[in-house]
CSV table of C-alpha atoms and ligand atoms in Angstrom, one decimal:
chain,number,residue,atom,x,y,z
A,95,UNK,CA,5.0,-7.1,26.4
A,96,UNK,CA,8.5,-8.2,24.6
A,97,UNK,CA,8.7,-12.0,23.7
A,98,UNK,CA,11.7,-13.1,22.1
A,99,UNK,CA,11.8,-16.7,20.9
A,100,UNK,CA,14.6,-18.8,19.6
A,101,UNK,CA,16.2,-15.5,18.1
A,102,UNK,CA,19.3,-16.2,15.6
A,103,UNK,CA,21.3,-13.1,14.1
A,104,UNK,CA,24.4,-13.7,11.8
A,105,UNK,CA,27.2,-11.4,10.5
A,106,UNK,CA,27.9,-13.4,7.2
A,107,UNK,CA,29.4,-16.2,8.6
A,108,UNK,CA,29.7,-15.0,12.1
A,109,UNK,CA,26.7,-16.9,14.4
A,110,UNK,CA,26.5,-13.4,16.7
A,111,UNK,CA,23.3,-14.8,18.5
A,112,UNK,CA,22.4,-18.6,18.3
A,113,UNK,CA,19.4,-18.7,19.7
A,114,UNK,CA,18.2,-16.9,22.4
A,115,UNK,CA,14.7,-16.6,24.6
A,116,UNK,CA,13.6,-13.8,27.1
A,117,UNK,CA,11.0,-11.3,27.9
A,118,UNK,CA,10.6,-8.5,29.4
A,119,UNK,CA,7.0,-7.8,31.1
A,120,UNK,CA,5.5,-4.4,31.9
A,121,UNK,CA,7.0,-2.3,34.4
A,122,UNK,CA,9.9,-4.3,34.5
A,123,UNK,CA,13.9,-3.5,34.1
A,124,UNK,CA,15.2,-6.6,32.7
A,125,UNK,CA,18.8,-6.6,32.3
A,126,UNK,CA,21.1,-8.4,29.8
A,127,UNK,CA,24.6,-8.9,31.7
A,128,UNK,CA,27.6,-10.6,29.8
A,129,UNK,CA,30.8,-10.4,28.8
A,130,UNK,CA,32.9,-8.7,25.3
A,131,UNK,CA,31.4,-9.9,22.3
A,132,UNK,CA,28.5,-12.1,23.8
A,133,UNK,CA,26.1,-10.8,21.4
A,134,UNK,CA,24.0,-8.1,23.6
A,135,UNK,CA,24.4,-5.2,21.2
A,136,UNK,CA,23.3,-7.6,18.4
A,137,UNK,CA,20.3,-8.3,20.4
A,138,UNK,CA,19.4,-4.6,21.2
A,139,UNK,CA,20.0,-3.9,17.2
A,140,UNK,CA,17.8,-6.6,16.1
A,141,UNK,CA,14.9,-5.6,18.4
A,142,UNK,CA,15.1,-2.1,17.2
A,143,UNK,CA,15.3,-3.3,13.6
A,144,UNK,CA,18.4,-2.4,12.1
A,145,UNK,CA,20.2,-6.1,11.8
A,146,UNK,CA,17.6,-8.9,10.9
A,147,UNK,CA,16.9,-11.7,12.8
A,148,UNK,CA,18.0,-15.2,10.6
A,149,UNK,CA,15.5,-17.1,13.2
A,150,UNK,CA,13.2,-16.8,15.7
A,151,UNK,CA,10.7,-14.3,16.7
A,152,UNK,CA,10.1,-11.3,18.3
A,153,UNK,CA,6.5,-9.8,19.9
A,154,UNK,CA,5.7,-7.3,21.5
A,155,UNK,CA,2.2,-7.2,23.0
A,156,UNK,CA,0.1,-8.6,19.7
A,157,UNK,CA,2.7,-6.9,17.3
A,158,UNK,CA,5.2,-9.0,15.1
A,159,UNK,CA,8.4,-6.8,15.4
A,160,UNK,CA,10.5,-9.6,13.7
A,161,UNK,CA,10.3,-7.9,10.1
A,162,UNK,CA,9.0,-4.7,11.1
A,163,UNK,CA,10.9,-1.6,9.9
A,164,UNK,CA,13.1,0.7,12.4
A,165,UNK,CA,10.8,3.5,11.7
A,166,UNK,CA,7.7,1.4,12.1
A,167,UNK,CA,9.5,0.0,15.8
A,168,UNK,CA,9.9,3.8,17.5
A,169,UNK,CA,6.3,4.1,16.4
A,170,UNK,CA,5.3,0.8,18.3
A,171,UNK,CA,6.4,2.6,21.4
A,172,UNK,CA,10.5,1.2,21.7
A,173,UNK,CA,13.1,3.5,21.6
A,174,UNK,CA,17.2,2.8,22.1
A,175,UNK,CA,19.9,4.1,23.5
A,176,UNK,CA,22.7,3.2,21.4
A,177,UNK,CA,25.9,1.8,22.9
A,178,UNK,CA,28.5,4.8,22.8
A,179,UNK,CA,25.4,7.4,22.8
A,180,UNK,CA,26.2,8.6,18.9
A,181,UNK,CA,24.8,12.1,19.7
A,182,UNK,CA,24.9,14.0,16.7
A,183,UNK,CA,28.1,16.3,16.6
A,184,UNK,CA,28.0,19.7,15.0
A,185,UNK,CA,24.5,20.0,16.2
A,186,UNK,CA,23.0,21.3,19.3
A,187,UNK,CA,21.7,19.7,22.6
A,188,UNK,CA,18.0,20.9,21.4
A,189,UNK,CA,18.6,20.0,18.0
A,190,UNK,CA,19.8,16.2,19.3
A,191,UNK,CA,16.7,16.3,21.4
A,192,UNK,CA,14.5,17.2,18.6
A,193,UNK,CA,16.0,14.5,16.2
A,194,UNK,CA,14.3,12.1,18.8
A,195,UNK,CA,11.1,13.4,18.6
A,196,UNK,CA,10.1,13.1,15.1
A,197,UNK,CA,6.8,11.0,15.4
A,198,UNK,CA,6.1,13.5,18.3
A,199,UNK,CA,3.0,15.4,17.0
A,200,UNK,CA,4.4,19.2,17.2
A,201,UNK,CA,1.7,20.8,19.6
A,202,UNK,CA,3.0,17.9,21.9
A,203,UNK,CA,6.8,18.3,21.7
A,204,UNK,CA,6.7,21.0,24.0
A,205,UNK,CA,5.4,19.3,27.0
A,206,UNK,CA,7.4,16.4,26.1
A,207,UNK,CA,10.8,18.3,25.8
A,208,UNK,CA,9.8,19.9,29.6
A,209,UNK,CA,9.7,16.7,31.1
A,210,UNK,CA,13.0,15.6,29.3
A,211,UNK,CA,14.5,19.1,31.4
A,212,UNK,CA,13.0,18.0,34.3
A,213,UNK,CA,14.6,14.7,34.2
A,214,UNK,CA,17.9,16.5,33.1
A,215,UNK,CA,18.3,19.7,33.8
A,216,UNK,CA,22.2,20.3,32.7
A,217,UNK,CA,20.4,19.8,29.4
A,218,UNK,CA,18.5,22.9,29.4
A,219,UNK,CA,21.2,24.7,30.9
A,220,UNK,CA,23.4,23.2,27.7
A,221,UNK,CA,20.5,22.9,25.0
A,222,UNK,CA,22.0,25.9,22.8
A,223,UNK,CA,25.5,24.1,23.2
A,224,UNK,CA,27.4,21.9,20.4
A,225,UNK,CA,26.3,18.8,21.8
A,226,UNK,CA,29.8,17.2,21.1
A,227,UNK,CA,31.5,19.7,23.6
A,228,UNK,CA,29.3,18.2,26.0
A,229,UNK,CA,31.2,16.0,28.9
A,230,UNK,CA,31.1,12.0,28.6
A,231,UNK,CA,28.1,11.9,31.2
A,232,UNK,CA,26.0,15.1,29.7
A,233,UNK,CA,26.1,13.3,26.3
A,234,UNK,CA,24.7,10.0,28.0
A,235,UNK,CA,22.1,12.3,29.4
A,236,UNK,CA,21.5,13.7,26.1
A,237,UNK,CA,21.2,10.2,24.6
A,238,UNK,CA,18.5,9.3,26.8
A,239,UNK,CA,16.9,12.2,26.8
A,240,UNK,CA,16.7,12.1,22.7
A,241,UNK,CA,15.2,8.7,23.1
A,242,UNK,CA,12.5,9.7,25.6
A,243,UNK,CA,11.8,12.5,23.5
A,244,UNK,CA,10.0,9.6,21.3
A,245,UNK,CA,7.8,8.7,24.2
A,246,UNK,CA,8.8,5.1,24.5
A,247,UNK,CA,6.9,2.9,26.3
A,248,UNK,CA,10.0,0.1,26.4
A,249,UNK,CA,13.4,1.9,26.7
A,250,UNK,CA,16.4,-0.1,25.4
A,251,UNK,CA,19.7,1.2,26.8
A,252,UNK,CA,23.0,-0.1,25.5
A,253,UNK,CA,25.8,0.0,28.4
A,254,UNK,CA,24.8,3.8,29.4
A,255,UNK,CA,27.5,3.5,32.5
A,256,UNK,CA,30.6,2.7,30.2
A,257,UNK,CA,33.3,5.2,30.4
A,258,UNK,CA,32.1,7.1,33.1
A,259,UNK,CA,33.1,8.5,36.1
A,260,UNK,CA,31.6,6.9,39.3
A,261,UNK,CA,29.4,9.8,40.3
A,262,UNK,CA,28.0,10.0,36.9
A,263,UNK,CA,27.7,6.0,36.7
A,264,UNK,CA,25.3,6.2,39.8
A,265,UNK,CA,23.4,9.5,38.5
A,266,UNK,CA,22.8,7.6,35.5
A,267,UNK,CA,21.6,4.0,37.6
A,268,UNK,CA,19.4,6.7,39.5
A,269,UNK,CA,17.7,8.3,36.7
A,270,UNK,CA,16.8,4.5,35.1
A,271,UNK,CA,15.4,3.6,38.2
A,272,UNK,CA,12.9,7.4,38.0
A,273,UNK,CA,12.2,6.8,34.2
A,274,UNK,CA,11.2,3.0,35.0
A,275,UNK,CA,8.8,4.1,38.2
A,276,UNK,CA,7.1,7.0,35.6
A,277,UNK,CA,5.9,4.0,33.7
A,278,UNK,CA,8.4,3.2,31.1
A,279,UNK,CA,9.7,-0.6,30.9
A,280,UNK,CA,13.0,-0.7,30.8
A,281,UNK,CA,15.8,-3.4,28.8
A,282,UNK,CA,19.2,-2.4,30.2
A,283,UNK,CA,22.2,-4.2,28.8
A,284,UNK,CA,25.3,-3.6,31.1
A,285,UNK,CA,29.0,-4.9,31.6
A,286,UNK,CA,28.5,-3.1,35.2
A,287,UNK,CA,26.6,-6.2,36.4
A,288,UNK,CA,26.8,-5.3,39.9
A,289,UNK,CA,24.5,-1.8,39.2
A,290,UNK,CA,22.7,-3.3,36.8
A,291,UNK,CA,21.3,-6.1,38.8
A,292,UNK,CA,20.8,-4.4,41.8
A,293,UNK,CA,18.3,-2.0,40.2
A,294,UNK,CA,17.0,-5.0,37.9
A,295,UNK,CA,14.1,-7.4,38.8
A,296,UNK,CA,15.3,-9.7,36.3
A,297,UNK,CA,18.6,-10.6,34.4
A,298,UNK,CA,20.0,-12.9,31.7
A,299,UNK,CA,23.5,-13.5,31.2
A,300,UNK,CA,24.5,-13.9,27.7
A,301,UNK,CA,27.5,-15.7,26.6
A,302,UNK,CA,28.6,-17.0,23.3
A,303,UNK,CA,25.1,-15.7,21.7
A,304,UNK,CA,23.0,-17.7,24.1
A,305,UNK,CA,21.4,-17.5,27.5
A,306,UNK,CA,23.6,-18.9,30.1
A,307,UNK,CA,21.3,-18.0,33.1
A,308,UNK,CA,18.6,-16.2,34.1
A,309,UNK,CA,16.9,-15.3,37.6
A,310,UNK,CA,16.0,-12.5,39.4
A,311,UNK,CA,18.5,-9.5,40.3
A,312,UNK,CA,19.1,-10.8,43.9
A,313,UNK,CA,19.2,-14.5,42.6
A,314,UNK,CA,22.3,-13.9,40.3
A,315,UNK,CA,23.7,-11.5,42.6
A,316,UNK,CA,23.9,-14.2,44.9
A,317,UNK,CA,25.0,-16.7,42.4
A,318,UNK,CA,28.5,-18.1,42.7
A,319,UNK,CA,29.2,-18.4,39.1
A,320,UNK,CA,27.7,-14.7,38.5
A,321,UNK,CA,30.1,-13.5,41.5
A,322,UNK,CA,33.2,-15.3,40.1
A,323,UNK,CA,32.6,-14.2,36.5
A,324,UNK,CA,31.1,-10.5,36.5
A,325,UNK,CA,31.1,-9.4,40.2
A,326,UNK,CA,35.1,-9.8,40.4
A,327,UNK,CA,34.5,-12.8,42.9
B,492,ATP,N1,29.3,-5.5,12.0
B,492,ATP,C1,29.6,-6.9,12.6
B,492,ATP,N2,30.4,-7.5,11.8
B,492,ATP,C2,30.9,-8.7,12.0
B,492,ATP,N3,31.0,-9.3,13.2
B,492,ATP,C3,30.4,-8.7,14.1
B,492,ATP,C4,29.8,-7.1,13.8
B,492,ATP,N4,29.4,-6.6,15.1
B,492,ATP,C5,29.6,-7.5,16.2
B,492,ATP,N5,30.4,-8.8,15.7
B,492,ATP,C6,30.5,-9.7,16.1
B,492,ATP,O1,29.1,-10.3,16.9
B,492,ATP,C7,29.8,-11.0,18.5
B,492,ATP,C8,28.6,-10.3,19.0
B,492,ATP,O2,29.1,-8.8,19.4
B,492,ATP,P1,27.8,-7.7,19.8
B,492,ATP,O3,29.1,-6.6,19.9
B,492,ATP,O4,26.6,-8.0,20.1
B,492,ATP,O5,28.6,-8.3,21.4
B,492,ATP,P2,28.3,-7.4,22.6
B,492,ATP,O6,27.7,-8.4,23.5
B,492,ATP,O7,27.8,-6.2,22.7
B,492,ATP,O8,29.6,-6.8,23.3
B,492,ATP,P3,30.5,-5.4,24.1
B,492,ATP,O9,29.8,-6.0,25.2
B,492,ATP,O10,31.7,-5.6,23.9
B,492,ATP,O11,29.7,-4.4,23.7
B,492,ATP,C9,31.1,-10.4,18.7
B,492,ATP,O12,31.6,-11.8,18.4
B,492,ATP,C10,31.5,-9.4,17.3
B,492,ATP,O13,32.6,-9.5,16.8
B,493,MG,MG1,28.2,-4.2,22.9
């Protein structure tokens, strides 16, 4: 469904992404792993239309996303859970969720909200609470819930486990699996390579703005180079 070819992205003179090819098929979980500064977030921001490619193409089904606006990309069925969650402080949990649903017709919003509350019961309990007062794990769930409010076909998550306590980390990975089983294709960016590769159908190792290695989740888990560099030996 998503096919990225020869993608290059620059920040001025900095070549952050230097010719990346990868694809995500319907119903897969695909993970991009790699060290700090490898270019993972830059790739996600380019897919979501926040950054523009310097070269290459991004195809999604029969649509060309390469020059599409961020709003149209959301409309095409792609939602992003940004690195660092980016919830709106000063707004309640409910108001944050509604921000995710701006393209969903009003008469469908309550069904979508009910689904999100089924997935994340704690958000229902905390619906009137200022989002800034939620715990880190709850804020991550809110960021995921907000993205799901757009009813995406492809959900991109940028480091959802970052900074979370172990109990929340396994919960977040379980929820990603559940969302995927419900028919949402997932592109998962993670530094937690072990957990990401355990739930992924396939993965790509990103290093210095290029794809260093690719394979199924289990192939990459068994790969000595991956074990040495990303799985603590
Ligand atoms: N706004 C920016 N301006 C200039 N350079 C940037 C900017 N954002 C990122 N970079 C640079 O681009 C490269 C890729 O960064 P990116 O954030 O995509 O990496 P990442 O793989 O997501 O890393 P992390 O795991 O730390 O989130 C890095 O060298 C980074 O310093
Ligand atoms: Mg990043």
